[in-house]
Short mmCIF file of C-alpha atoms in Angstrom, two decimals:
data_model
loop_
_atom_site.label_atom_id
_atom_site.label_comp_id
_atom_site.label_asym_id
_atom_site.label_seq_id
_atom_site.Cartn_x
_atom_site.Cartn_y
_atom_site.Cartn_z
CA MET A 1 -10.24 -11.12 -20.23
CA LEU A 2 -7.51 -10.57 -18.14
CA MET A 3 -7.88 -6.77 -18.52
CA LEU A 4 -11.54 -6.35 -17.94
CA VAL A 5 -10.94 -8.55 -14.38
CA ALA A 6 -8.15 -5.63 -13.74
CA ALA A 7 -10.26 -2.99 -15.05
CA ALA A 8 -13.34 -4.52 -12.93
CA LEU A 9 -11.24 -4.43 -10.03
CA PHE A 10 -9.45 -1.02 -10.22
CA LEU A 11 -13.16 0.44 -10.32
CA PHE A 12 -14.37 -1.49 -7.83
CA PHE A 13 -11.65 -0.11 -5.27
CA ALA A 14 -11.48 3.39 -6.73
CA VAL A 15 -14.98 4.27 -7.23
CA PRO A 16 -15.95 3.57 -3.65
CA VAL A 17 -12.83 5.68 -2.27
CA LEU A 18 -13.33 8.39 -4.46
CA VAL A 19 -16.79 9.35 -3.47
CA ARG A 20 -16.37 8.50 0.11
CA LEU A 21 -13.90 11.15 0.15
CA MET A 22 -16.23 13.66 -1.50
CA TRP A 23 -18.72 13.10 0.81
CA TRP A 24 -16.48 13.28 4.00
CA CYS A 25 -15.29 16.62 3.25
CA ARG A 26 -18.82 17.64 2.14
CA ARG A 27 -19.46 17.04 5.82
CA SER A 28 -16.43 18.83 6.95
CA GLN A 29 -15.25 16.09 8.99
CA TRP A 30 -11.90 16.48 7.65
CA ALA A 31 -10.48 19.08 10.22
CA PHE A 32 -7.25 17.54 12.25
CA TRP A 33 -6.86 16.91 15.91
CA ASP A 34 -6.53 20.80 17.06
CA GLY A 35 -9.70 21.28 19.29
CA GLN A 36 -11.60 17.94 18.78
CA ASP A 37 -13.97 16.59 21.28
CA CYS A 38 -12.56 12.98 23.06
CA SER A 39 -15.25 13.43 25.81
CA ALA A 40 -17.02 10.04 26.94
CA THR A 41 -20.51 9.20 25.23
CA GLY A 42 -21.84 6.72 28.00
CA LEU A 43 -21.91 4.05 24.88
CA LEU A 44 -20.71 1.34 27.50
CA PRO A 45 -22.13 0.49 30.85
CA ASP A 46 -21.39 2.31 33.83
CA ALA A 47 -18.13 0.47 35.01
CA GLU A 48 -19.27 0.68 38.80
CA SER A 49 -22.60 -0.89 38.01
CA ASN A 50 -21.68 -4.39 38.58
CA ALA A 51 -17.63 -5.81 38.64
CA ASN A 52 -18.48 -8.53 36.18
CA ALA A 53 -15.46 -9.12 33.53
CA ALA A 54 -16.14 -7.32 30.78
CA ILE A 55 -14.08 -7.01 27.08
CA TYR A 56 -15.18 -4.21 24.89
CA LEU A 57 -13.94 -3.60 21.11
CA LEU A 58 -14.53 -0.07 19.81
CA SER A 59 -13.77 1.54 16.91
CA ALA A 60 -14.52 5.29 15.33
CA ARG A 61 -13.64 7.17 12.18
CA THR A 62 -10.06 8.44 12.51
CA SER A 63 -9.46 12.31 12.25
CA GLY A 64 -8.37 14.54 9.16
CA LEU A 65 -9.02 13.33 5.70
CA LYS A 66 -7.83 9.83 6.31
CA GLY A 67 -11.13 9.32 8.26
CA ALA A 68 -13.06 8.77 4.71
CA LEU A 69 -11.52 5.84 4.39
CA ALA A 70 -10.40 4.76 7.91
CA ARG A 71 -10.92 3.80 11.66
CA HIS A 72 -9.48 3.60 14.65
CA SER A 73 -10.05 0.59 16.83
CA TRP A 74 -8.94 0.33 20.50
CA ILE A 75 -10.06 -2.13 23.21
CA VAL A 76 -11.28 -1.73 26.79
CA ILE A 77 -11.22 -4.48 29.46
CA ARG A 78 -12.50 -4.80 32.80
CA LYS A 79 -11.02 -7.45 35.19
CA PRO A 80 -13.36 -9.43 37.74
CA GLY A 81 -13.45 -7.88 40.96
CA GLU A 82 -12.92 -4.46 39.69
CA CYS A 83 -15.15 -1.48 38.97
CA SER A 84 -13.03 0.56 36.45
CA TYR A 85 -12.16 0.18 32.88
CA ASP A 86 -8.85 -0.11 31.05
CA ARG A 87 -8.57 1.33 27.82
CA TYR A 88 -5.64 0.39 25.44
CA ASP A 89 -4.26 2.07 22.09
CA LYS A 90 -1.66 2.36 19.81
CA MET A 91 -0.17 6.11 18.93
CA GLY A 92 2.33 7.33 17.02
CA TRP A 93 3.04 9.54 19.43
CA GLY A 94 3.76 9.77 23.47
CA GLU A 95 3.94 6.36 25.24
CA VAL A 96 3.18 4.64 21.66
CA ILE A 97 1.03 1.90 23.94
CA TRP A 98 -1.67 4.00 25.71
CA LYS A 99 -3.48 3.18 28.92
CA ASN A 100 -6.40 5.21 29.98
CA GLY A 101 -5.42 7.55 27.67
CA PHE A 102 -8.97 8.81 26.94
CA PRO A 103 -12.69 7.78 28.45
CA ALA A 104 -12.89 3.83 27.67
CA ASP A 105 -15.92 4.91 25.14
CA GLY A 106 -14.79 8.53 24.35
CA LEU A 107 -15.00 10.25 21.02
CA TRP A 108 -12.36 10.18 18.72
CA PHE A 109 -11.74 13.62 18.02
CA SER A 110 -15.04 14.44 17.41
CA ASN A 111 -16.31 11.21 15.61
CA PRO A 112 -18.74 9.15 17.57
CA PRO A 113 -17.44 5.69 18.47
CA LEU A 114 -19.06 1.97 17.76
CA LEU A 115 -18.99 -0.83 19.87
CA GLU A 116 -18.12 -3.37 17.64
CA HIS A 117 -18.25 -6.88 20.05
CA ALA A 118 -18.65 -7.18 23.40
CA VAL A 119 -17.74 -10.41 25.82
CA GLU A 120 -18.75 -10.24 29.44
CA GLY A 121 -18.40 -12.51 32.38
CA ALA A 122 -17.04 -15.75 32.86
CA VAL A 123 -16.17 -15.78 28.88
CA ALA A 124 -14.28 -12.50 29.12
CA ALA A 125 -12.44 -13.59 32.63
CA ARG A 126 -10.91 -16.44 30.73
CA LEU A 127 -9.87 -14.13 27.76
CA ILE A 128 -8.51 -11.57 29.61
CA PRO A 129 -5.24 -12.97 30.33
CA ALA A 130 -4.32 -13.50 26.81
CA VAL A 131 -5.73 -10.24 26.15
CA GLU A 132 -3.02 -8.61 28.26
CA ALA A 133 -0.14 -11.12 27.33
CA ALA A 134 -0.49 -10.14 24.13
CA ILE A 135 -0.31 -6.36 24.93
CA ALA A 136 2.33 -6.96 26.83
CA SER A 137 4.58 -8.92 23.80
CA TYR A 138 3.38 -6.55 21.06
CA PRO A 139 6.09 -6.44 18.70
CA TYR A 140 5.73 -2.46 17.74
CA ALA A 141 5.43 -1.12 21.15
CA GLN A 142 8.49 1.02 21.06
CA GLN A 143 9.16 4.67 19.78
CA GLY A 144 9.72 4.91 16.04
CA ASN A 145 7.36 1.74 14.72
CA TYR A 146 4.25 3.16 13.83
CA CYS A 147 3.49 3.79 10.56
CA ALA A 148 -0.21 5.08 9.64
CA TRP A 149 0.07 3.04 6.30
CA PRO A 150 0.17 0.19 5.79
CA GLY A 151 1.29 -0.44 9.22
CA PRO A 152 1.96 -1.12 12.15
CA ASN A 153 -0.54 1.13 13.45
CA SER A 154 -3.10 1.17 15.86
CA ASN A 155 -5.21 -1.52 13.73
CA SER A 156 -2.12 -3.17 13.83
CA PHE A 157 -2.06 -3.73 17.27
CA ILE A 158 -5.57 -4.47 18.16
CA ALA A 159 -5.34 -7.40 15.38
CA HIS A 160 -2.38 -8.84 16.99
CA ILE A 161 -4.30 -8.90 20.01
CA LEU A 162 -7.61 -10.73 18.57
CA ARG A 163 -4.99 -13.41 16.89
CA ALA A 164 -4.70 -14.18 20.81
CA ALA A 165 -8.17 -14.12 21.61
CA PRO A 166 -9.94 -15.22 18.20
CA GLU A 167 -13.24 -15.55 20.54
CA LEU A 168 -13.70 -11.92 20.08
CA GLY A 169 -13.57 -12.14 16.51
CA ARG A 170 -11.92 -9.50 13.61
CA LEU A 171 -11.65 -6.28 13.09
CA PRO A 172 -13.87 -4.21 10.28
CA ILE A 173 -12.82 -3.63 7.02
CA THR A 174 -12.51 -0.38 7.18
CA ALA A 175 -9.80 -0.74 9.96
CA ILE A 176 -6.93 0.12 7.41
CA GLY A 177 -3.67 -1.65 8.94
CA ARG A 178 -5.26 -4.75 10.60
CA ASP A 179 -4.03 -6.94 7.92
CA PHE A 180 -0.45 -5.52 8.17
CA HIS A 181 1.91 -8.10 8.58
CA PRO A 182 6.25 -7.92 8.36
CA ARG A 183 6.94 -10.33 5.89
CA SER A 184 4.86 -12.30 2.77
CA ILE A 185 2.57 -15.21 4.49
CA ALA A 186 0.43 -17.83 2.78
CA GLY A 187 -1.34 -20.68 4.19
CA TRP A 188 -4.59 -22.14 6.25
CA HIS A 189 -5.83 -19.25 8.97
CA PRO A 190 -7.72 -21.68 11.47
CA ALA A 191 -9.21 -19.12 13.93
CA HIS A 192 -10.86 -17.53 10.56
CA ARG A 193 -11.57 -20.78 8.76
CA CYS A 194 -10.12 -19.73 5.44
CA PHE A 195 -6.98 -19.88 3.35
CA GLU A 196 -5.47 -16.46 3.24
CA ILE A 197 -2.15 -15.23 0.88
CA ASN A 198 -0.72 -11.62 2.32
CA LEU A 199 1.90 -9.92 1.04
CA ARG A 200 2.55 -7.71 3.77
CA GLY A 201 -0.73 -5.82 4.17
CA LEU A 202 -0.35 -4.25 0.35
CA LEU A 203 -2.46 -7.47 -1.56
CA GLY A 204 -3.73 -10.27 -0.35
CA VAL A 205 -6.78 -12.75 -1.08
CA ALA A 206 -8.66 -14.44 1.76
CA ILE A 207 -11.07 -17.37 0.43
CA GLY A 208 -13.48 -19.07 3.14
CA LEU A 209 -16.41 -21.34 2.99
CA ARG A 210 -18.49 -19.05 2.22
CA PHE A 211 -16.78 -15.13 2.10
CA LEU A 212 -14.09 -14.00 -0.24
CA GLU A 213 -12.03 -10.95 0.62
CA ILE A 214 -9.85 -9.24 -1.76
CA ARG A 215 -7.42 -6.64 -0.24
CA LEU A 216 -5.66 -3.78 -2.21
CA LEU A 217 -2.92 -1.82 -0.78
CA GLY A 218 -4.92 -1.42 2.96
CA LEU A 219 -8.58 -1.67 1.56
CA VAL A 220 -10.48 -4.41 1.47
CA GLY A 221 -13.61 -5.77 -0.74
CA GLY A 222 -14.97 -8.74 -1.30
CA ILE A 223 -18.70 -10.48 -0.56
CA ASP A 224 -19.91 -12.57 2.37
CA LEU A 225 -22.80 -14.89 1.84
CA ASP A 226 -23.88 -15.71 5.04
CA ARG A 227 -24.54 -12.06 6.07
CA ARG A 228 -25.58 -11.64 2.86
CA ALA A 229 -23.44 -8.68 2.36
CA ILE A 230 -20.94 -6.78 -0.03
CA LEU A 231 -17.97 -5.69 1.06
CA VAL A 232 -17.32 -2.57 -0.46
CA PRO A 233 -13.98 -0.68 0.24
CA ALA A 234 -13.91 2.65 2.00
CA VAL A 235 -17.48 2.15 3.13
CA GLY A 236 -18.20 -1.46 4.93
CA ALA A 237 -21.00 -4.10 4.38
CA VAL A 238 -23.88 -3.22 2.00
CA SER A 239 -26.43 -5.79 2.81
CA LEU A 240 -27.95 -7.55 -0.94
CA ALA A 241 -31.46 -8.36 -1.04
CA LEU A 242 -30.95 -12.26 -1.14
CA PRO A 243 -32.78 -14.83 0.90
CA ARG A 244 -29.97 -16.62 3.22
CA LEU A 245 -29.01 -19.78 1.77
CA SER A 246 -28.42 -23.16 4.55
CA THR A 247 -25.44 -24.07 5.38
CA PRO A 248 -24.74 -27.27 7.28
CA ARG A 249 -24.28 -26.32 11.39
CA LEU A 250 -20.59 -27.89 11.02
CA LEU A 251 -19.61 -25.50 7.82
CA ALA A 252 -21.20 -22.55 8.98
CA ARG A 253 -18.67 -19.72 9.83
CA ARG A 254 -18.78 -18.14 13.15
CA GLU A 255 -20.89 -15.23 13.13
CA GLU A 256 -19.61 -12.32 15.10
CA ALA A 257 -20.98 -8.78 15.35
CA ALA A 258 -17.29 -7.56 14.06
CA GLU A 259 -15.75 -10.28 12.11
CA TYR A 260 -15.53 -8.30 8.89
CA PHE A 261 -17.63 -5.31 9.36
CA ASP A 262 -18.35 -1.40 10.33
CA SER A 263 -21.53 -1.95 12.03
CA GLU A 264 -22.54 1.70 11.01
CA PRO A 265 -24.70 2.38 7.99
CA ALA A 266 -23.40 2.26 4.32
#
């Protein structure tokens, strides 16, 4: 029985990865950095159109062959009274934590960005100090503290910020590195309302009232009943044609756009 479960889990992770890799190569999306486009897309509202506070969480498939499996994420803020955005990325070269190194809603080396979550107005104004403090306190902001897999990488940086401001939700499951942790941990996660076992981001499980995540080598799979979706490794959320089950309001998990899912179609 144990062997059957192990085989099923292996296939659940291996098959989507192989299919995604083949599909990505057929699309000729795996060219590397040189000559790729990072120009603005107009996805975000014009920063000069108003001076309200705003926080935007964005992601895009990363460049190269790894883009078949993973997304790069970044955060954009506009402070109250200002008419410009500040974008923050963690990179593997240069200043490590880049501020305004790219357009706020730019293509990520020719891959289109997705707006994963947006907070504006008074709520954003309240959260911006916590976001800025988390950026300043990130423990892996020095040269040499970047590792594409399993982390700390660009997604580990954004996950650190989101832990300081859980109202912003979570990164999509294809943000490899979001679960990186320098040591093994186990216990209740109050922000996400789940019991979590995390072995340095390489192996783990998260069990909530109505969802299950299984984590293997940075990939994430599982199921979420609230959103009626299967979490498919390397792909994202695949909707199920199931009726929504009623849940007492006090037990309902917060439904936020980027808490567990890619916004792109599977």
